[in-house]
Backbone as a printed PyTorch tensor [residue, N CA C, xyz], in Angstrom:
tensor([[[  0.8280,  -1.2090,   0.0000],
         [  0.0000,   0.0000,   0.0000],
         [  0.8630,   1.2600,   0.0000]],

        [[  1.8980,   1.2740,   0.8560],
         [  2.8010,   2.4220,   0.9130],
         [  3.5120,   2.6170,  -0.4150]],

        [[  3.8840,   1.5100,  -1.0450],
         [  4.5500,   1.5880,  -2.3390],
         [  3.6320,   2.1820,  -3.3880]],

        [[  2.3440,   1.7990,  -3.3590],
         [  1.3780,   2.3240,  -4.3210],
         [  1.2120,   3.8310,  -4.1530]],

        [[  1.1120,   4.2830,  -2.8980],
         [  0.9640,   5.7160,  -2.6270],
         [  2.1980,   6.4640,  -3.0870]],

        [[  3.3690,   5.9110,  -2.8010],
         [  4.6170,   6.5440,  -3.2020],
         [  4.7180,   6.6500,  -4.7230]],

        [[  4.3040,   5.5910,  -5.4080],
         [  4.3420,   5.5760,  -6.8600],
         [  3.3670,   6.6030,  -7.4330]],

        [[  2.1920,   6.7040,  -6.8060],
         [  1.2010,   7.6870,  -7.2460],
         [  1.7330,   9.1030,  -7.0840]],

        [[  2.3580,   9.3880,  -5.9710],
         [  2.9200,  10.7180,  -5.7110],
         [  4.0380,  11.0370,  -6.6990]],

        [[  4.8500,  10.0340,  -6.9930],
         [  5.9370,  10.2350,  -7.9460],
         [  5.3850,  10.5610,  -9.3350]],

        [[  4.3500,   9.8340,  -9.7530],
         [  3.7390,  10.0810, -11.0550],
         [  3.0710,  11.4560, -11.0930]],

        [[  2.4620,  11.8320,  -9.9770],
         [  1.8010,  13.1380,  -9.9040],
         [  2.8270,  14.2610, -10.0330]],

        [[  3.9750,  14.1060,  -9.3890],
         [  5.0370,  15.1120,  -9.5020],
         [  5.5740,  15.1690, -10.9260]],

        [[  5.6890,  14.0020, -11.5460],
         [  6.1640,  13.9440, -12.9180],
         [  5.1940,  14.6390, -13.8730]],

        [[  3.9010,  14.3940, -13.6790],
         [  2.8740,  15.0550, -14.5030],
         [  2.9330,  16.5610, -14.3130]],

        [[  3.1180,  16.9880, -13.0500],
         [  3.1930,  18.4170, -12.7510],
         [  4.3690,  19.0610, -13.4710]],

        [[  5.5200,  18.3840, -13.4460],
         [  6.7200,  18.9110, -14.0950],
         [  6.5350,  18.9910, -15.6080]],

        [[  5.8810,  18.0100, -16.1840],
         [  5.6690,  17.9910, -17.6350],
         [  4.7270,  19.1110, -18.0540]],

        [[  3.6250,  19.2740, -17.3330],
         [  2.6580,  20.3380, -17.6620],
         [  3.3000,  21.7120, -17.5060]],

        [[  4.0710,  21.9050, -16.4340],
         [  4.7430,  23.1870, -16.2210],
         [  5.7380,  23.4740, -17.3440]],

        [[  6.4870,  22.4600, -17.7500],
         [  7.4560,  22.6320, -18.8300],
         [  6.7500,  22.9380, -20.1380]],

        [[  5.6490,  22.2380, -20.3970],
         [  4.8980,  22.4680, -21.6270],
         [  4.3550,  23.8880, -21.6690]],

        [[  3.7940,  24.3610, -20.5460],
         [  3.2550,  25.7170, -20.5210],
         [  4.3520,  26.7410, -20.7980]],

        [[  5.4770,  26.5830, -20.1370],
         [  6.5850,  27.5230, -20.3230],
         [  7.0450,  27.5650, -21.7750]],

        [[  7.2170,  26.4050, -22.3850],
         [  7.7140,  26.3430, -23.7610],
         [  6.6650,  26.8130, -24.7630]],

        [[  5.4000,  26.4700, -24.5380],
         [  4.3440,  26.9470, -25.4340],
         [  4.2980,  28.4700, -25.4330]],

        [[  4.4580,  29.0640, -24.2480],
         [  4.4180,  30.5270, -24.1280],
         [  5.6610,  31.1500, -24.7470]],

        [[  6.8280,  30.5690, -24.4870],
         [  8.0820,  31.1540, -24.9660],
         [  8.3200,  30.9230, -26.4510]],

        [[  8.0100,  29.7220, -26.9330],
         [  8.3510,  29.3540, -28.3060],
         [  7.1490,  29.2820, -29.2400]],

        [[  5.9580,  29.1660, -28.6560],
         [  4.7760,  28.9200, -29.4490],
         [  4.4770,  27.4330, -29.5030]],

        [[  3.2170,  27.0960, -29.7130],
         [  2.8140,  25.6890, -29.7180],
         [  3.4340,  24.9270, -30.8870]],

        [[  3.3670,  25.4890, -32.0700],
         [  3.8350,  24.7840, -33.2630],
         [  5.3360,  24.5190, -33.2220]],

        [[  6.0960,  25.4310, -32.6370],
         [  7.5500,  25.3000, -32.6240],
         [  8.0650,  24.3960, -31.5050]],

        [[  7.2040,  24.0670, -30.5910],
         [  7.6140,  23.2310, -29.4610],
         [  7.3680,  21.7620, -29.7790]],

        [[  8.3690,  20.9340, -29.5550],
         [  8.2100,  19.4950, -29.7620],
         [  8.0640,  18.8030, -28.4110]],

        [[  7.5510,  17.5760, -28.4670],
         [  7.4480,  16.7930, -27.2450],
         [  8.8400,  16.5450, -26.6750]],

        [[  9.8320,  16.3890, -27.5710],
         [ 11.2050,  16.2170, -27.1170],
         [ 11.6980,  17.4140, -26.3290]],

        [[ 11.3390,  18.6270, -26.7780],
         [ 11.7150,  19.8390, -26.0430],
         [ 11.1490,  19.8010, -24.6280]],

        [[  9.9010,  19.3740, -24.5300],
         [  9.2250,  19.3460, -23.2250],
         [  9.8720,  18.3280, -22.3000]],

        [[ 10.1850,  17.1520, -22.8430],
         [ 10.8350,  16.1180, -22.0390],
         [ 12.2100,  16.5790, -21.5770]],

        [[ 12.9400,  17.2520, -22.4630],
         [ 14.2730,  17.7430, -22.1040],
         [ 14.2010,  18.7330, -20.9530]],

        [[ 13.1740,  19.5730, -20.9550],
         [ 13.0430,  20.5810, -19.9070],
         [ 12.4970,  19.9830, -18.6090]],

        [[ 11.5610,  19.0460, -18.7400],
         [ 10.9050,  18.5000, -17.5450],
         [ 11.6360,  17.3070, -16.9560]],

        [[ 12.4360,  16.6290, -17.7970],
         [ 13.0310,  15.3820, -17.3600],
         [ 12.0660,  14.2370, -17.6470]],

        [[ 12.4580,  13.0370, -17.3930],
         [ 11.5880,  11.9050, -17.6570],
         [ 11.8260,  11.3330, -19.0390]],

        [[ 10.7810,  10.7850, -19.6340],
         [ 10.9360,  10.1260, -20.9190],
         [  9.7590,  10.4110, -21.8370]],

        [[  9.9860,  10.2070, -23.1350],
         [  8.9190,  10.3670, -24.1150],
         [  7.7770,   9.3940, -23.8370]],

        [[  8.1190,   8.1920, -23.4350],
         [  7.0960,   7.1780, -23.1910],
         [  6.1360,   7.6120, -22.0880]],

        [[  6.6550,   8.3070, -21.0630],
         [  5.8060,   8.7880, -19.9810],
         [  4.8200,   9.8330, -20.4950]],

        [[  5.3250,  10.7510, -21.3230],
         [  4.4670,  11.7950, -21.8800],
         [  3.3350,  11.1800, -22.6930]],

        [[  3.6840,  10.2700, -23.5820],
         [  2.6630,   9.6670, -24.4440],
         [  1.7030,   8.7780, -23.6450]],

        [[  2.2070,   8.1520, -22.6000],
         [  1.3500,   7.3040, -21.7710],
         [  0.3290,   8.1360, -20.9970]],

        [[  0.7710,   9.2670, -20.4730],
         [ -0.0920,  10.0880, -19.6140],
         [ -0.9680,  11.0420, -20.4210]],

        [[ -0.3840,  11.6660, -21.4550],
         [ -1.0970,  12.7160, -22.1900],
         [ -1.5010,  12.3100, -23.6080]],

        [[ -0.9470,  11.2510, -24.1300],
         [ -1.3240,  10.7630, -25.4440],
         [ -0.6090,  11.4080, -26.5990]],

        [[ -0.4550,  12.7260, -26.5570],
         [  0.1530,  13.4630, -27.6690],
         [  0.4420,  14.8940, -27.2360]],

        [[  1.0230,  15.6570, -28.1540],
         [  1.2570,  17.0730, -27.8490],
         [ -0.0740,  17.8060, -27.7020]],

        [[ -1.0730,  17.3960, -28.4870],
         [ -2.4060,  17.9810, -28.3510],
         [ -2.9550,  17.7290, -26.9480]],

        [[ -2.7130,  16.5300, -26.4370],
         [ -3.1520,  16.2100, -25.0870],
         [ -2.4760,  17.0810, -24.0510]],

        [[ -1.2240,  17.3890, -24.2860],
         [ -0.4990,  18.2890, -23.3900],
         [ -1.0730,  19.6990, -23.4430]],

        [[ -1.4050,  20.1530, -24.6440],
         [ -2.0000,  21.4870, -24.7740],
         [ -3.3120,  21.5540, -24.0040]],

        [[ -4.1200,  20.5140, -24.1150],
         [ -5.3790,  20.4900, -23.3800],
         [ -5.1270,  20.5420, -21.8750]],

        [[ -4.1270,  19.8020, -21.4070],
         [ -3.8090,  19.8010, -19.9780],
         [ -3.3930,  21.1930, -19.5130]],

        [[ -2.5990,  21.8800, -20.3230],
         [ -2.1250,  23.2260, -19.9800],
         [ -3.2910,  24.2160, -19.9720]],

        [[ -4.0930,  24.1960, -21.0230],
         [ -5.1720,  25.1710, -21.1710],
         [ -6.2910,  24.9370, -20.1660]],

        [[ -6.7230,  23.6910, -20.0300],
         [ -7.8840,  23.4200, -19.1920],
         [ -7.5510,  23.3620, -17.7090]],

        [[ -6.2640,  23.4210, -17.3840],
         [ -5.8790,  23.5370, -15.9800],
         [ -6.4030,  24.8400, -15.3990]],

        [[ -6.5630,  25.8420, -16.2700],
         [ -7.0550,  27.1510, -15.8510],
         [ -8.5510,  27.3100, -16.1260]],

        [[ -9.2370,  26.1880, -16.3570],
         [-10.6430,  26.2390, -16.7620],
         [-11.5210,  27.0100, -15.7780]],

        [[-11.2170,  26.9090, -14.4960],
         [-12.0560,  27.5620, -13.5060],
         [-11.5530,  28.9230, -13.0660]],

        [[-10.5760,  29.4790, -13.7870],
         [ -9.9730,  30.7360, -13.3370],
         [-10.9740,  31.8900, -13.3470]],

        [[-11.8070,  31.9810, -14.3860],
         [-12.7940,  33.0540, -14.4450],
         [-13.7970,  32.9480, -13.3110]],

        [[-14.2650,  31.7300, -13.0610],
         [-15.1970,  31.4950, -11.9630],
         [-14.5560,  31.8510, -10.6240]],

        [[-13.2810,  31.5100, -10.4580],
         [-12.5760,  31.8220,  -9.2120],
         [-12.4390,  33.3240,  -9.0150]],

        [[-12.1910,  34.0530, -10.0940],
         [-12.0720,  35.5120, -10.0120],
         [-13.3990,  36.1220,  -9.5750]],

        [[-14.4990,  35.6180, -10.1210],
         [-15.8220,  36.1100,  -9.7490],
         [-16.1090,  35.8270,  -8.2750]],

        [[-15.8280,  34.6140,  -7.8390],
         [-16.0730,  34.2490,  -6.4430],
         [-15.2290,  35.0890,  -5.4890]],

        [[-13.9840,  35.3620,  -5.8980],
         [-13.1060,  36.1790,  -5.0600],
         [-13.6200,  37.6040,  -4.9510]],

        [[-14.0590,  38.1660,  -6.0760],
         [-14.5810,  39.5360,  -6.0700],
         [-15.8070,  39.6400,  -5.1770]],

        [[-16.6540,  38.6350,  -5.2090],
         [-17.8640,  38.6440,  -4.3760],
         [-17.5300,  38.4710,  -2.9030]],

        [[-16.5530,  37.6140,  -2.6120],
         [-16.2340,  37.2950,  -1.2150],
         [-15.6970,  38.4990,  -0.4480]],

        [[-15.1780,  39.4900,  -1.1750],
         [-14.6330,  40.6740,  -0.5210],
         [-15.7230,  41.6720,  -0.1300]],

        [[-16.9470,  41.4050,  -0.5820],
         [-18.0760,  42.2050,  -0.1490],
         [-18.1690,  43.5610,  -0.8150]],

        [[-19.1520,  44.3420,  -0.3510],
         [-19.3900,  45.6620,  -0.9120],
         [-20.6790,  45.6920,  -1.7150]],

        [[-20.9750,  46.8490,  -2.2700],
         [-22.1730,  47.0070,  -3.0910],
         [-21.9670,  46.3360,  -4.4410]],

        [[-23.0480,  46.0970,  -5.2120],
         [-22.8720,  45.5670,  -6.5670],
         [-21.9090,  46.3960,  -7.4040]],

        [[-21.9690,  47.7140,  -7.2580],
         [-21.0520,  48.5740,  -8.0100],
         [-19.6080,  48.3120,  -7.5950]],

        [[-19.3690,  48.2010,  -6.2980],
         [-18.0170,  47.9150,  -5.8020],
         [-17.5050,  46.5860,  -6.3600]],

        [[-18.3610,  45.5760,  -6.3050],
         [-17.9620,  44.2400,  -6.7400],
         [-17.6890,  44.2000,  -8.2380]],

        [[-18.5290,  44.8570,  -9.0390],
         [-18.3400,  44.8420, -10.4850],
         [-17.0910,  45.6150, -10.9000]],

        [[-16.8010,  46.7010, -10.2290],
         [-15.5550,  47.4280, -10.5180],
         [-14.3490,  46.5480, -10.1780]],

        [[-14.4150,  45.8790,  -9.0330],
         [-13.3290,  44.9950,  -8.6160],
         [-13.1790,  43.8380,  -9.6050]],

        [[-14.2930,  43.2870, -10.0010],
         [-14.2720,  42.1640, -10.9360],
         [-13.7080,  42.5680, -12.2880]],

        [[-14.1230,  43.7230, -12.7930],
         [-13.6350,  44.1880, -14.0920],
         [-12.1210,  44.3670, -14.0770]],

        [[-11.5980,  44.9320, -13.0020],
         [-10.1540,  45.1430, -12.9090],
         [ -9.4100,  43.8210, -12.7540]],

        [[ -9.9850,  42.9060, -11.9680],
         [ -9.3410,  41.5930, -11.8000],
         [ -9.3040,  40.8330, -13.1230]],

        [[-10.3830,  40.9020, -13.9010],
         [-10.4120,  40.2540, -15.2100],
         [ -9.4060,  40.8940, -16.1590]],

        [[ -9.3030,  42.2100, -16.0900],
         [ -8.3310,  42.9160, -16.9380],
         [ -6.9130,  42.4310, -16.6310]],

        [[ -6.5690,  42.3690, -15.3610],
         [ -5.2300,  41.9260, -14.9730],
         [ -4.9890,  40.4770, -15.3790]],

        [[ -6.0050,  39.6430, -15.2110],
         [ -5.8680,  38.2220, -15.5370],
         [ -5.6310,  38.0130, -17.0230]],

        [[ -6.4550,  38.6360, -17.8480],
         [ -6.3750,  38.3810, -19.2840],
         [ -5.2450,  39.1500, -19.9680]],

        [[ -4.6860,  40.1610, -19.3010],
         [ -3.5490,  40.8720, -19.8770],
         [ -2.2180,  40.3610, -19.3330]],

        [[ -2.2770,  39.3640, -18.4510],
         [ -1.0450,  38.7140, -18.0200],
         [ -0.3610,  38.1300, -19.2540]],

        [[  0.9330,  38.3880, -19.4520],
         [  1.6150,  37.9240, -20.6800],
         [  1.4430,  36.4360, -20.9610]],

        [[  1.4790,  35.6080, -19.9080],
         [  1.3010,  34.1750, -20.1170],
         [ -0.0990,  33.8660, -20.6310]],

        [[ -1.1060,  34.5400, -20.0600],
         [ -2.4830,  34.3080, -20.4970],
         [ -2.6860,  34.7920, -21.9270]],

        [[ -2.0890,  35.9380, -22.2720],
         [ -2.1960,  36.4510, -23.6350],
         [ -1.6360,  35.4390, -24.6290]],

        [[ -0.4730,  34.8730, -24.3060],
         [  0.1540,  33.8850, -25.1830],
         [ -0.7230,  32.6500, -25.3360]],

        [[ -1.3110,  32.1880, -24.2410],
         [ -2.1710,  31.0100, -24.3010],
         [ -3.4480,  31.2850, -25.0830]],

        [[ -3.9900,  32.4850, -24.9460],
         [ -5.1920,  32.8540, -25.7190],
         [ -4.8920,  32.8010, -27.2070]],

        [[ -3.7290,  33.2990, -27.5990],
         [ -3.3450,  33.2560, -29.0200],
         [ -3.2360,  31.8100, -29.5090]],

        [[ -2.6660,  30.9460, -28.6810],
         [ -2.5310,  29.5330, -29.0540],
         [ -3.9100,  28.8960, -29.1940]],

        [[ -4.7940,  29.1950, -28.2590],
         [ -6.1400,  28.6200, -28.2850],
         [ -6.8870,  29.0660, -29.5400]],

        [[ -6.7800,  30.3450, -29.8750],
         [ -7.4650,  30.8620, -31.0600],
         [ -6.9540,  30.1620, -32.3110]],

        [[ -5.6380,  30.0510, -32.4300],
         [ -5.0520,  29.3980, -33.5990],
         [ -5.4530,  27.9290, -33.6670]],

        [[ -5.4440,  27.2650, -32.5190],
         [ -5.7990,  25.8450, -32.4870],
         [ -7.2680,  25.6240, -32.8100]],

        [[ -8.1120,  26.5250, -32.3570],
         [ -9.5500,  26.3770, -32.5520],
         [ -9.9490,  26.4710, -34.0210]],

        [[ -9.1610,  27.2030, -34.8140],
         [ -9.4710,  27.3460, -36.2360],
         [ -9.4560,  25.9970, -36.9360]],

        [[ -8.5270,  25.1340, -36.5400],
         [ -8.3580,  23.8400, -37.1990],
         [ -8.9910,  22.6690, -36.4530]],

        [[ -9.4930,  22.9090, -35.2640],
         [-10.0260,  21.8130, -34.4570],
         [-11.3170,  22.2640, -33.7750]],

        [[-12.4340,  21.9670, -34.3870],
         [-13.7240,  22.4100, -33.8500],
         [-14.0250,  21.7550, -32.5090]],

        [[-13.6070,  20.5110, -32.3250],
         [-13.8470,  19.8300, -31.0520],
         [-13.0990,  20.5170, -29.9150]],

        [[-11.8630,  20.9090, -30.1970],
         [-11.0780,  21.6310, -29.1910],
         [-11.7640,  22.9570, -28.8640]],

        [[-12.2140,  23.6560, -29.9010],
         [-12.8740,  24.9470, -29.7040],
         [-14.1230,  24.7920, -28.8360]],

        [[-14.9230,  23.7760, -29.1310],
         [-16.1480,  23.5470, -28.3700],
         [-15.8350,  23.1840, -26.9240]],

        [[-14.8390,  22.3320, -26.7370],
         [-14.4480,  21.9190, -25.3950],
         [-13.9240,  23.1140, -24.5950]],

        [[-13.1260,  23.9550, -25.2480],
         [-12.6040,  25.1460, -24.5760],
         [-13.7470,  26.0580, -24.1410]],

        [[-14.6970,  26.2700, -25.0320],
         [-15.8300,  27.1510, -24.7210],
         [-16.6320,  26.6170, -23.5400]],

        [[-16.9030,  25.3130, -23.5540],
         [-17.7230,  24.7250, -22.5080],
         [-17.0230,  24.7090, -21.1500]],

        [[-15.7050,  24.5070, -21.1560],
         [-14.9850,  24.3790, -19.8820],
         [-14.5520,  25.7210, -19.3010]],

        [[-14.4760,  26.7470, -20.1340],
         [-13.9910,  28.0370, -19.6420],
         [-15.0610,  29.1200, -19.7210]],

        [[-15.3980,  29.5430, -20.9350],
         [-16.3420,  30.6510, -21.0970],
         [-17.6970,  30.3380, -20.4720]],

        [[-18.1880,  29.1360, -20.6880],
         [-19.5000,  28.7770, -20.1500],
         [-19.4980,  28.7940, -18.6270]],

        [[-18.4450,  28.2740, -18.0160],
         [-18.3600,  28.2630, -16.5530],
         [-18.3210,  29.6780, -15.9960]],

        [[-17.5470,  30.5440, -16.6430],
         [-17.4480,  31.9300, -16.1900],
         [-18.7830,  32.6330, -16.3330]],

        [[-19.4360,  32.4420, -17.4700],
         [-20.7210,  33.0770, -17.7290],
         [-21.7680,  32.6320, -16.7060]],

        [[-21.7950,  31.3430, -16.4060],
         [-22.7710,  30.8330, -15.4450],
         [-22.5070,  31.3500, -14.0430]],

        [[-21.2350,  31.4430, -13.6750],
         [-20.8900,  31.9630, -12.3470],
         [-21.3350,  33.4100, -12.1980]],

        [[-21.1490,  34.1960, -13.2550],
         [-21.5480,  35.6050, -13.2050],
         [-23.0690,  35.7330, -13.1910]],

        [[-23.7550,  34.8800, -13.9680],
         [-25.2170,  34.8980, -13.9590],
         [-25.7460,  34.5550, -12.5630]],

        [[-25.1000,  33.6220, -11.8890],
         [-25.5160,  33.2780, -10.5240],
         [-25.3550,  34.4690,  -9.5880]],

        [[-24.3040,  35.2600,  -9.7990],
         [-24.0790,  36.4370,  -8.9720],
         [-25.2200,  37.4420,  -9.1440]],

        [[-25.5730,  37.7290, -10.4040],
         [-26.6710,  38.6630, -10.6530],
         [-27.9900,  38.1030, -10.1160]],

        [[-28.1940,  36.7920, -10.2750],
         [-29.4220,  36.1670,  -9.7710],
         [-29.4960,  36.2570,  -8.2470]],

        [[-28.3680,  36.1230,  -7.5660],
         [-28.3350,  36.2340,  -6.1130],
         [-28.7150,  37.6390,  -5.6740]],

        [[-28.1620,  38.6380,  -6.3620],
         [-28.5270,  40.0190,  -6.0420],
         [-30.0190,  40.2420,  -6.2540]],

        [[-30.5230,  39.6920,  -7.3510],
         [-31.9440,  39.8480,  -7.6650],
         [-32.8070,  39.2280,  -6.5760]],

        [[-32.4340,  38.0350,  -6.1210],
         [-33.2020,  37.3640,  -5.0660],
         [-33.0820,  38.0880,  -3.7330]],

        [[-32.0000,  38.8780,  -3.5790],
         [-31.8150,  39.6740,  -2.3600],
         [-32.5750,  40.9950,  -2.4210]],

        [[-33.2950,  41.2200,  -3.5290],
         [-34.1070,  42.4240,  -3.6490],
         [-33.4600,  43.5850,  -4.3800]],

        [[-32.2890,  43.3550,  -4.9780],
         [-31.6310,  44.4250,  -5.7430],
         [-32.3270,  44.5570,  -7.0940]],

        [[-32.8370,  45.7460,  -7.3760],
         [-33.5140,  45.9840,  -8.6500],
         [-32.4830,  46.2640,  -9.7390]],

        [[-32.6700,  45.6210, -10.8860],
         [-31.7450,  45.8190, -11.9990],
         [-32.4850,  45.6740, -13.3120]],

        [[-31.9530,  46.3010, -14.3400],
         [-32.5450,  46.2200, -15.6670],
         [-31.8990,  45.0640, -16.4130]],

        [[-32.7060,  44.0600, -16.7920],
         [-32.1810,  42.9110, -17.5160],
         [-32.1720,  41.6620, -16.6540]],

        [[-32.2730,  40.4960, -17.3040],
         [-32.2360,  39.2440, -16.5580],
         [-30.7830,  38.8380, -16.3170]],

        [[-30.5210,  38.0070, -15.3100],
         [-29.1450,  37.6440, -14.9370],
         [-28.3110,  37.0770, -16.0730]],

        [[-28.8860,  36.2050, -16.9000],
         [-28.1270,  35.6000, -17.9930],
         [-27.6800,  36.6500, -19.0040]],

        [[-28.5820,  37.5600, -19.3530],
         [-28.2420,  38.5990, -20.3170],
         [-27.1890,  39.5490, -19.7490]],

        [[-27.3290,  39.9240, -18.4880],
         [-26.3710,  40.8400, -17.8690],
         [-24.9800,  40.2160, -17.8100]],

        [[-24.9250,  38.9160, -17.4860],
         [-23.6320,  38.2250, -17.4470],
         [-22.9720,  38.2400, -18.8160]],

        [[-23.7570,  37.9520, -19.8370],
         [-23.2180,  37.9150, -21.2040],
         [-22.7050,  39.2870, -21.6360]],

        [[-23.4770,  40.3240, -21.3550],
         [-23.0870,  41.6810, -21.7600],
         [-21.8360,  42.1260, -21.0200]],

        [[-21.7910,  41.8710, -19.7100],
         [-20.6330,  42.3120, -18.9200],
         [-19.3570,  41.6330, -19.3990]],

        [[-19.4120,  40.3220, -19.5990],
         [-18.2170,  39.6040, -20.0460],
         [-17.8030,  40.0300, -21.4450]],

        [[-18.7730,  40.2120, -22.3350],
         [-18.4450,  40.6740, -23.6830],
         [-17.7680,  42.0450, -23.6300]],

        [[-18.2690,  42.8970, -22.7590],
         [-17.7470,  44.2580, -22.6420],
         [-16.2990,  44.2770, -22.1640]],

        [[-15.9500,  43.3550, -21.2760],
         [-14.6100,  43.3310, -20.6920],
         [-13.6870,  42.3400, -21.4010]],

        [[-14.1120,  41.0850, -21.4910],
         [-13.2220,  40.0120, -21.9290],
         [-13.0160,  39.9830, -23.4400]],

        [[-14.0770,  40.1530, -24.2050],
         [-13.9480,  40.0440, -25.6620],
         [-12.9570,  41.0530, -26.2140]],

        [[-12.9890,  42.2610, -25.7050],
         [-12.0630,  43.2830, -26.1670],
         [-10.6270,  42.9530, -25.7890]],

        [[-10.4570,  42.3210, -24.6410],
         [ -9.1170,  41.9150, -24.2270],
         [ -8.5890,  40.8220, -25.1450]],

        [[ -9.4680,  39.9430, -25.6050],
         [ -9.0560,  38.9170, -26.5640],
         [ -8.6380,  39.5430, -27.8910]],

        [[ -9.3610,  40.5700, -28.3050],
         [ -8.9930,  41.2830, -29.5340],
         [ -7.6080,  41.8850, -29.3850]],

        [[ -7.3530,  42.4440, -28.2160],
         [ -6.0340,  43.0270, -27.9700],
         [ -4.9470,  41.9610, -28.0280]],

        [[ -5.2550,  40.7650, -27.5300],
         [ -4.2880,  39.6660, -27.5860],
         [ -4.0070,  39.2820, -29.0350]],

        [[ -5.0410,  39.2300, -29.8550],
         [ -4.8830,  38.8760, -31.2620],
         [ -4.0370,  39.9090, -31.9830]],

        [[ -4.2450,  41.1720, -31.6480],
         [ -3.5470,  42.2620, -32.3320],
         [ -2.1580,  42.5330, -31.7630]],

        [[ -1.7480,  41.7270, -30.7830],
         [ -0.4290,  41.9210, -30.1610],
         [ -0.2740,  43.3480, -29.6310]],

        [[ -1.3070,  43.7790, -28.9220],
         [ -1.3320,  45.1180, -28.2920],
         [ -1.2720,  46.2400, -29.3130]],

        [[ -1.6640,  45.9380, -30.5360],
         [ -1.6460,  46.9740, -31.5650],
         [ -2.9520,  47.7000, -31.6990]],

        [[ -3.9420,  47.3360, -30.8720],
         [ -5.2480,  47.9660, -30.9620],
         [ -5.4880,  48.9020, -29.7960]],

        [[ -6.6370,  48.7250, -29.1320],
         [ -6.9940,  49.5880, -28.0190],
         [ -6.1150,  49.2970, -26.8070]],

        [[ -5.9090,  50.3260, -26.0110],
         [ -5.1570,  50.1490, -24.7710],
         [ -6.1460,  50.0030, -23.6280]],

        [[ -6.0850,  48.8760, -22.9490],
         [ -7.0170,  48.6190, -21.8540],
         [ -6.4310,  49.0850, -20.5370]],

        [[ -6.4390,  50.3890, -20.3370],
         [ -5.9660,  50.9510, -19.0840],
         [ -7.0240,  50.7390, -18.0130]],

        [[ -6.6360,  50.8000, -16.7500],
         [ -7.6270,  50.6930, -15.6760],
         [ -8.7210,  51.7510, -15.8110]],

        [[ -8.3340,  52.9420, -16.2870],
         [ -9.3050,  54.0250, -16.4390],
         [-10.3610,  53.6830, -17.4970]],

        [[ -9.9000,  53.0830, -18.5900],
         [-10.8320,  52.7130, -19.6630],
         [-11.8080,  51.6400, -19.1820]],

        [[-11.2900,  50.6440, -18.4820],
         [-12.1420,  49.5650, -17.9820],
         [-13.1210,  50.1060, -16.9410]],

        [[-12.6590,  51.0240, -16.1040],
         [-13.5440,  51.6110, -15.0980],
         [-14.6710,  52.3920, -15.7640]],

        [[-14.3510,  53.1420, -16.8250],
         [-15.3680,  53.9210, -17.5370],
         [-16.4110,  52.9970, -18.1640]],

        [[-15.9610,  51.8870, -18.7180],
         [-16.8900,  50.9290, -19.3150],
         [-17.7970,  50.3180, -18.2450]],

        [[-17.2200,  50.0320, -17.0850],
         [-18.0060,  49.4610, -16.0020],
         [-19.0380,  50.4640, -15.5040]],

        [[-18.6700,  51.7260, -15.4140],
         [-19.6100,  52.7740, -15.0110],
         [-20.7780,  52.8500, -15.9940]],

        [[-20.4790,  52.7280, -17.2800],
         [-21.5170,  52.7450, -18.3090],
         [-22.4750,  51.5690, -18.1110]],

        [[-21.9180,  50.3830, -17.8350],
         [-22.7300,  49.1950, -17.5890],
         [-23.6190,  49.3930, -16.3530]],

        [[-23.0390,  49.9280, -15.2860],
         [-23.7830,  50.1490, -14.0580],
         [-24.9440,  51.1090, -14.2750]],

        [[-24.7040,  52.1590, -15.0410],
         [-25.7650,  53.1310, -15.3030],
         [-26.8880,  52.5000, -16.1170]],

        [[-26.5310,  51.7070, -17.1040],
         [-27.5410,  51.0870, -17.9620],
         [-28.3620,  50.0160, -17.2740]],

        [[-27.7890,  49.3820, -16.2670],
         [-28.5070,  48.3070, -15.5630],
         [-29.1680,  48.7700, -14.2710]],

        [[-29.0270,  50.0490, -13.9670],
         [-29.6050,  50.6320, -12.7480],
         [-28.9140,  50.1190, -11.4840]],

        [[-27.6410,  49.7180, -11.6130],
         [-26.9090,  49.2080, -10.4600],
         [-25.9160,  50.2170,  -9.9000]],

        [[-25.8420,  51.3950, -10.5120],
         [-24.8130,  52.3590, -10.1200],
         [-24.9240,  52.7690,  -8.6580]],

        [[-26.1250,  52.8990,  -8.1600],
         [-26.3130,  53.3950,  -6.7860],
         [-26.7760,  52.3040,  -5.8430]],

        [[-26.5960,  51.0420,  -6.2480],
         [-27.0900,  49.9410,  -5.4010],
         [-26.0080,  49.4580,  -4.4390]]])
């Protein structure tokens, strides 16, 4: 039994090292330029271990990308847990999302995901369901909770979640695609957009 636990822990550490190495190389070199051999060289271990655990380089990409599947939901939960009025929480959330999606590593991964999704519809669908859908549902639950608490707002929770995320996240994705050659997402710009959203939904003074 002790041997089994030890072996499991060893394999778990090995998987962790491989995923970390893959993420670093995908970000630094790009997905297409990175080989499984490069990842093994950086992480240690063997090619056979990589193929046994992840199946292929595509499997490694999925492990890297979907490891962060709940990040949007976690950001929403964190913003809510700090308390305050709906306006306070939405301003905090907008800034946290801005920082998250403009992190250089996240920008690089978004570019890889976009490129990969063009050629792989299954990957695109899986990415949407595991990331965007989870974030959207978490935000809709937040608006629904406020509504059940008696906060008056214009629009149903699902629509408000979709509009808010589109207003903040979609533009950040465009910036990632353009390699920062488009709009500049300063904190001031994001705050102004959030104020506009608050005014339109009647949440500014709530």
